[in-house]
CSV table of C-alpha atoms and ligand atoms in Angstrom, one decimal:
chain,number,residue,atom,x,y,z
L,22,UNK,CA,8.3,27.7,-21.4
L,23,UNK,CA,7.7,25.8,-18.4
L,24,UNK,CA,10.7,26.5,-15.8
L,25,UNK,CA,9.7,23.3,-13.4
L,26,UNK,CA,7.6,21.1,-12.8
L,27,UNK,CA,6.2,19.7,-8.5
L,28,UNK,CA,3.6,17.8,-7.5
L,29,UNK,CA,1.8,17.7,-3.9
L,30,UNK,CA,0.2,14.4,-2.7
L,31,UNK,CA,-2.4,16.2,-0.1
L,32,UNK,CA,-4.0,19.5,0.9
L,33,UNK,CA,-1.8,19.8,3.5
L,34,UNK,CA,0.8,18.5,2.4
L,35,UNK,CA,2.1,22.1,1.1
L,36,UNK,CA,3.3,25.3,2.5
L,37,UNK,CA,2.2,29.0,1.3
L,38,UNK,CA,6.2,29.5,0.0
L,39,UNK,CA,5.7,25.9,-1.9
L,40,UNK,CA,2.8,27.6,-4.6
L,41,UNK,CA,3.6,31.2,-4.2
L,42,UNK,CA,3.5,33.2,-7.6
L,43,UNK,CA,3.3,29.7,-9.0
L,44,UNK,CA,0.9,28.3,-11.0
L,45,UNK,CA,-1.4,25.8,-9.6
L,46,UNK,CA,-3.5,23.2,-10.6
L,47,UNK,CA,-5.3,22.1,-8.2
L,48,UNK,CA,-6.7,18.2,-8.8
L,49,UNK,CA,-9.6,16.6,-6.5
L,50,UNK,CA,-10.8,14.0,-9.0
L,51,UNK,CA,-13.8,12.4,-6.5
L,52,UNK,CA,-14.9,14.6,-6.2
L,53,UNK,CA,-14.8,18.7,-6.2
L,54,UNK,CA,-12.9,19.3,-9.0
L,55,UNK,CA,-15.0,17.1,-10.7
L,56,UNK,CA,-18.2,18.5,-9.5
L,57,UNK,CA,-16.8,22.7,-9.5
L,58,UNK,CA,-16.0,22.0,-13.4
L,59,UNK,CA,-19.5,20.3,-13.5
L,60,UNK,CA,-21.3,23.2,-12.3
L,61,UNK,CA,-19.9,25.3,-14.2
L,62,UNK,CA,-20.5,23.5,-17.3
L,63,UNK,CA,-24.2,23.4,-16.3
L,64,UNK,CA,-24.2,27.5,-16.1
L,65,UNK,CA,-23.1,28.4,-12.3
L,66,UNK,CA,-21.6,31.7,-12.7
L,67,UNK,CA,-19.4,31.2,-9.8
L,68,UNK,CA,-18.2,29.2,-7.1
L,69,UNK,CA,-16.6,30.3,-4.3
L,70,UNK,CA,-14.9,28.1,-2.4
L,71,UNK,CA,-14.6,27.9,1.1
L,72,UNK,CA,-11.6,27.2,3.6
L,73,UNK,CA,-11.6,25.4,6.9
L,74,UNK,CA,-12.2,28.7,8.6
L,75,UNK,CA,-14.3,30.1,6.2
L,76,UNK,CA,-17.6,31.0,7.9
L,77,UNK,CA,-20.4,30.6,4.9
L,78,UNK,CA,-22.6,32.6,7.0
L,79,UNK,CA,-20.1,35.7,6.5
L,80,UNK,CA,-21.1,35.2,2.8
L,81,UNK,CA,-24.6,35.1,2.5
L,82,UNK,CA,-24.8,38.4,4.8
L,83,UNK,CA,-23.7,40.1,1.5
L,84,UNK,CA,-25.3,38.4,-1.0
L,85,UNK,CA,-28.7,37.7,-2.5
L,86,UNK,CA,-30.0,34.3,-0.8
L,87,UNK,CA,-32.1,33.7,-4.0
L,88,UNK,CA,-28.8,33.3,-6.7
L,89,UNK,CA,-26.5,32.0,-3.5
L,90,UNK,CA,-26.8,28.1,-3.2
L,91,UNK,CA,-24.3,26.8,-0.2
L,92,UNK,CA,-23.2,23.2,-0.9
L,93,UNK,CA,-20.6,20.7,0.1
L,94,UNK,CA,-20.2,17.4,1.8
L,95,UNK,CA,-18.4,16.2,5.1
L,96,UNK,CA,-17.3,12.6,5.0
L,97,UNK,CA,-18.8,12.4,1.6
L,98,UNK,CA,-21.9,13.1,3.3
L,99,UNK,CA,-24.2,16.5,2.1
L,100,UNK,CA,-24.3,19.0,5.1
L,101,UNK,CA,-27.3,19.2,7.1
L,102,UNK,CA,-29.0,22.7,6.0
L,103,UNK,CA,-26.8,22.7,2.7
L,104,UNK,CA,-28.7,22.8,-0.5
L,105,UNK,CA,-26.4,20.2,-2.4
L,106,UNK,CA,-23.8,18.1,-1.1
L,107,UNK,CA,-20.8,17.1,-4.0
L,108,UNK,CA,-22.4,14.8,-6.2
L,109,UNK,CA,-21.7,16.3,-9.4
L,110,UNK,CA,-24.1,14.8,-10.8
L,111,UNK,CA,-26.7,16.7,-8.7
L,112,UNK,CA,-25.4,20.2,-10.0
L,113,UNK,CA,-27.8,19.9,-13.2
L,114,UNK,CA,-28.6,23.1,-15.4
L,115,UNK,CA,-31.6,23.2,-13.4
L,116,UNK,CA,-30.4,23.4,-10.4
L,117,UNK,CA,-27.1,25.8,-10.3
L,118,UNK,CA,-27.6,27.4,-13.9
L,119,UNK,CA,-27.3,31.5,-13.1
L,120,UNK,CA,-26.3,30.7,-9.3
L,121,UNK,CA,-22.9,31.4,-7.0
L,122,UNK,CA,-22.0,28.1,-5.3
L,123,UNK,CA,-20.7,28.8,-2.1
L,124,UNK,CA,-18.9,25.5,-1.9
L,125,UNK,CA,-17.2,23.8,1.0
L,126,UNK,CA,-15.6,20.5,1.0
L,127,UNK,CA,-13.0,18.4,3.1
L,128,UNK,CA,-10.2,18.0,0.8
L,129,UNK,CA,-10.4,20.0,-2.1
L,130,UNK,CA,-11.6,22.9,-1.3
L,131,UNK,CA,-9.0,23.3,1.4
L,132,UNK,CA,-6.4,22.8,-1.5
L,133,UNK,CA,-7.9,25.5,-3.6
L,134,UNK,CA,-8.0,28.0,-0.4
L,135,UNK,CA,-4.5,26.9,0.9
L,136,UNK,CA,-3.3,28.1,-2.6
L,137,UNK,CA,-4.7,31.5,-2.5
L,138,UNK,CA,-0.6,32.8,-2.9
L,139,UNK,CA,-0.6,31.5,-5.9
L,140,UNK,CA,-0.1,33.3,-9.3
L,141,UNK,CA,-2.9,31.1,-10.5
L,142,UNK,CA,-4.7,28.7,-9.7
L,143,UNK,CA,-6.7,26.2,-12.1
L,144,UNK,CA,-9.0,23.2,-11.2
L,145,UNK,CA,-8.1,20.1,-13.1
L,146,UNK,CA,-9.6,16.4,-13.0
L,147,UNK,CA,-9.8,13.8,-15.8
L,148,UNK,CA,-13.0,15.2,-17.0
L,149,UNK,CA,-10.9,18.5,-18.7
L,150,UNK,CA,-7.7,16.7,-18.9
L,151,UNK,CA,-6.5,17.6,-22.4
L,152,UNK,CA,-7.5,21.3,-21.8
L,153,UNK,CA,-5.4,21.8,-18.4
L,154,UNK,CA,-2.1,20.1,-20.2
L,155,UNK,CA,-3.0,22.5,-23.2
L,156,UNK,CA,-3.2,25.5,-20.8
L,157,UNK,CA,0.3,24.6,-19.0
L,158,UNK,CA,2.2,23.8,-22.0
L,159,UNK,CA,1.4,28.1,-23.4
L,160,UNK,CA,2.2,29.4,-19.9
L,161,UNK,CA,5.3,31.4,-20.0
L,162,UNK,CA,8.6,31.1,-17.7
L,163,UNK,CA,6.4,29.3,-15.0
L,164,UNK,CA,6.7,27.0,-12.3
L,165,UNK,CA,3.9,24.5,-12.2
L,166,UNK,CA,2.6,22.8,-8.9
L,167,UNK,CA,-0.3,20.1,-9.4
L,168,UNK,CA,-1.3,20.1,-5.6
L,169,UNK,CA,-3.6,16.3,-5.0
L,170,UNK,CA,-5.8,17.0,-2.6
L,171,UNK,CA,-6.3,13.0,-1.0
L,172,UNK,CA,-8.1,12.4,1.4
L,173,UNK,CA,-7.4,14.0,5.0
L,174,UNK,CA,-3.4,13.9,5.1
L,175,UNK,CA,-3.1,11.2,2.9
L,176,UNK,CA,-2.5,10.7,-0.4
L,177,UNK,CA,-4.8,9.3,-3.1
L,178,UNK,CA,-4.2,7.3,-5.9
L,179,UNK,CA,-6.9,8.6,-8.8
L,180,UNK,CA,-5.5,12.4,-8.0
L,181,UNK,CA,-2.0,11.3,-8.3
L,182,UNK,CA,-2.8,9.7,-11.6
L,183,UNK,CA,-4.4,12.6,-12.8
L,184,UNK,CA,-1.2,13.6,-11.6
L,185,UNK,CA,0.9,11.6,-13.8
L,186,UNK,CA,-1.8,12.3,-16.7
L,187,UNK,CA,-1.2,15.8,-17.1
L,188,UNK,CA,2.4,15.5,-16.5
L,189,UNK,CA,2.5,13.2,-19.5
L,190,UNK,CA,0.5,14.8,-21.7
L,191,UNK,CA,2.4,18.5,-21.0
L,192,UNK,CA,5.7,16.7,-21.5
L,193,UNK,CA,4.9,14.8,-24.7
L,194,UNK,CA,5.1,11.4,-22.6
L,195,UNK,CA,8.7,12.2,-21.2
L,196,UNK,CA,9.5,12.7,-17.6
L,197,UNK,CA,10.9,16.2,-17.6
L,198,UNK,CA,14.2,16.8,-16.5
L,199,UNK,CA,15.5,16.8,-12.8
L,200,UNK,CA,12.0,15.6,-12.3
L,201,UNK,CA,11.4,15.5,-8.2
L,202,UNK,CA,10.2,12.5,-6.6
L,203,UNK,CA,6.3,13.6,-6.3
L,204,UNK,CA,7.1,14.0,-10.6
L,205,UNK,CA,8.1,10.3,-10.7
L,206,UNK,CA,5.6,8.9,-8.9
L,207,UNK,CA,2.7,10.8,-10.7
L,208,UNK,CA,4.5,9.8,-13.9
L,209,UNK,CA,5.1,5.9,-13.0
L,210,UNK,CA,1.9,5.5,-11.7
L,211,UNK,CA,0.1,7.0,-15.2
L,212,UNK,CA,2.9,5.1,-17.1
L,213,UNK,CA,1.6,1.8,-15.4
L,214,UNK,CA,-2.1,2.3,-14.8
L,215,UNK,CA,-2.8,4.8,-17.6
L,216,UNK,CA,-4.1,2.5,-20.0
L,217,UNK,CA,-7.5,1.9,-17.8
L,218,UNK,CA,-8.3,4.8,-16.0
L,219,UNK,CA,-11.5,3.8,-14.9
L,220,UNK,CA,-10.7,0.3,-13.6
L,221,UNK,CA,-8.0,2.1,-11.6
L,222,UNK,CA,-10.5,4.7,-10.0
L,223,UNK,CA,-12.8,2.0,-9.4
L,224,UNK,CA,-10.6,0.3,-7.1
L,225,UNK,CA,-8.9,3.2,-5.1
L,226,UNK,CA,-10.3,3.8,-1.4
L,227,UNK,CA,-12.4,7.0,-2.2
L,228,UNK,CA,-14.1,4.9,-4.6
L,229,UNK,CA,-15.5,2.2,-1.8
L,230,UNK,CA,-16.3,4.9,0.3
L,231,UNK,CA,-18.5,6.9,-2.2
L,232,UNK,CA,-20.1,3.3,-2.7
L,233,UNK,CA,-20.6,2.9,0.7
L,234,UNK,CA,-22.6,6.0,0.8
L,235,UNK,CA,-24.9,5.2,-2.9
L,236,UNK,CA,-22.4,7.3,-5.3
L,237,UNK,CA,-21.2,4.7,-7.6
L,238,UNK,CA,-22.3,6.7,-10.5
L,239,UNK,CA,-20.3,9.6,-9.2
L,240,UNK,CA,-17.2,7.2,-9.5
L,241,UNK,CA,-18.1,6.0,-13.0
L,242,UNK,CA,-19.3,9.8,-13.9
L,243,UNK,CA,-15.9,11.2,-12.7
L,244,UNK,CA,-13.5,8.7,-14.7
L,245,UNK,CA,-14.5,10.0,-17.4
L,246,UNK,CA,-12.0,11.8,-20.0
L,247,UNK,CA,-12.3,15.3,-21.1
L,248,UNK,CA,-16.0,15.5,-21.4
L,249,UNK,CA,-15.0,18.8,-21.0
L,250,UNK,CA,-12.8,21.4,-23.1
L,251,UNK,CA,-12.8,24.1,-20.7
L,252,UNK,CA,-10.5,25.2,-17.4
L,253,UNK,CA,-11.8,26.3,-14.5
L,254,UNK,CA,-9.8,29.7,-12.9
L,255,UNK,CA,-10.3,31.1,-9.9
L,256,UNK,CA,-9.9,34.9,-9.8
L,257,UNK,CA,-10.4,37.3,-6.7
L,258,UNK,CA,-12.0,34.3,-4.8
L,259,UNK,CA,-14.4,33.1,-7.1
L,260,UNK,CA,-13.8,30.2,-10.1
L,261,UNK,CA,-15.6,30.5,-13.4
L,262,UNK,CA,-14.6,29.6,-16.8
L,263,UNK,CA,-13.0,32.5,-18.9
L,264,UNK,CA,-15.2,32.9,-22.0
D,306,MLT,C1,-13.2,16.3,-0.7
D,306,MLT,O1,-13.1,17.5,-0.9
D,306,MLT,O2,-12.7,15.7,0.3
D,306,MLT,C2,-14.1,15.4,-1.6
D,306,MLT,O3,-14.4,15.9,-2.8
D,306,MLT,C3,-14.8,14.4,-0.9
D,306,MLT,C4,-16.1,13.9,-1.5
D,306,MLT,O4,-16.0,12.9,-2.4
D,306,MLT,O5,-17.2,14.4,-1.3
């Protein structure tokens, strides 16, 4: 049974004590939760992400440059001597299939990091929607934190209404009890907007700046509903899907 219920609006926005032995979901929906889940889809076997004072080099020291592929964006933008930035529609079978991402981004990736207290922590966007809310509503005596990334210290609107998906969707489209006000936000804004997800994505600032930069089809690509079945997990530091 779920003991409670909190939801964060940015990556910083949270302290260690707010997710410890919690269990977190973690929701970057343009783009790295979108593109981690991607990836692994496409046959990554891992992806490690990196914090703000993660060094990547301290990484590929120990590990064999050939299945190691370092990726991630800054401003949106792919980093220079990075092998993919965080389209996820770049992380083809191809490309990642049987490869450790080392993956470093500006929002969510310092959400999953800032986290690492946790109990568990899970990667959630609208492309495995139904699968997260099926994997909260069997966890026993927990508290749940859906930490948004945004964007910088903001907040932003198409993680908050992935937000106010799941919430719905664990809750059978009630708002839970003594619901805080992060809870009633997420679940307003869903309860509002919900109907067309896309057209709300579409229009949110993330969205004109990924067009800004040529990544319209990431927009489209990432307002998509549960394409996938599956929940990313991160375990000792690196997130795969438990088979
Ligand atoms: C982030 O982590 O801030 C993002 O996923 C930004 C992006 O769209 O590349």
């Amino acid at each position: 049974m779920i003991q409670s219920i909190d939801v964060f609006s940015s990556s910083i926005s949270f302290s260690e004590q707010d997710v410890r032995d919690k269990t977190v979901v973690v929701i970057d929906v343009l783009r790295s939760c979108s593109t981690i889940q991607t990836a692994l889809e496409n046959g990554a076997s891992g992806i490690i992400p990196l914090g703000d004072n993660d060094d990547a080099g301290r990484y590929t020291r120990y590990l064999d440059a050939a299945s190691v592929l370092l990726c991630g964006e800054k401003e949106g933008k792919k980093v220079e001597g990075y092998r993919l930035g965080n389209s996820p529609l770049e992380f083809t079978e191809k490309t990642v299939g049987g490869k450790t991402i080392l993956f470093k981004t500006t929002n969510g990736t310092r959400a999953i990091t800032r986290s690492s207290g946790a109990k568990k922590i899970l990667i959630g966007s609208f492309l495995n929607l139904s699968a997260i809310a099926e994997e909260l509503r069997h966890e026993e005596d927990t508290e749940i934190v859906l930490v948004c990334s945004g964007w910088n210290s903001r907040l932003s609107i198409e993680d908050m209404l992935c937000a106010g998906a799941i919430i719905h969707k664990v809750f059978d489209f009630n708002m839970p009890e003594e619901a805080s006000d992060g809870v009633k936000v997420a679940y307003g804004l869903f309860e509002k907007f919900g109907e067309d997800i896309p057209a709300l994505v579409n229009e949110c600032n993330h969205a004109k700046r990924l067009r800004h930069l040529n990544y319209a089809d990431d927009v489209s690509y990432c307002s998509q509903v549960d394409l996938y079945a599956t929940v990313p997990l991160m375990h000792e530091g690196v997130i795969s899907i438990r088979k």
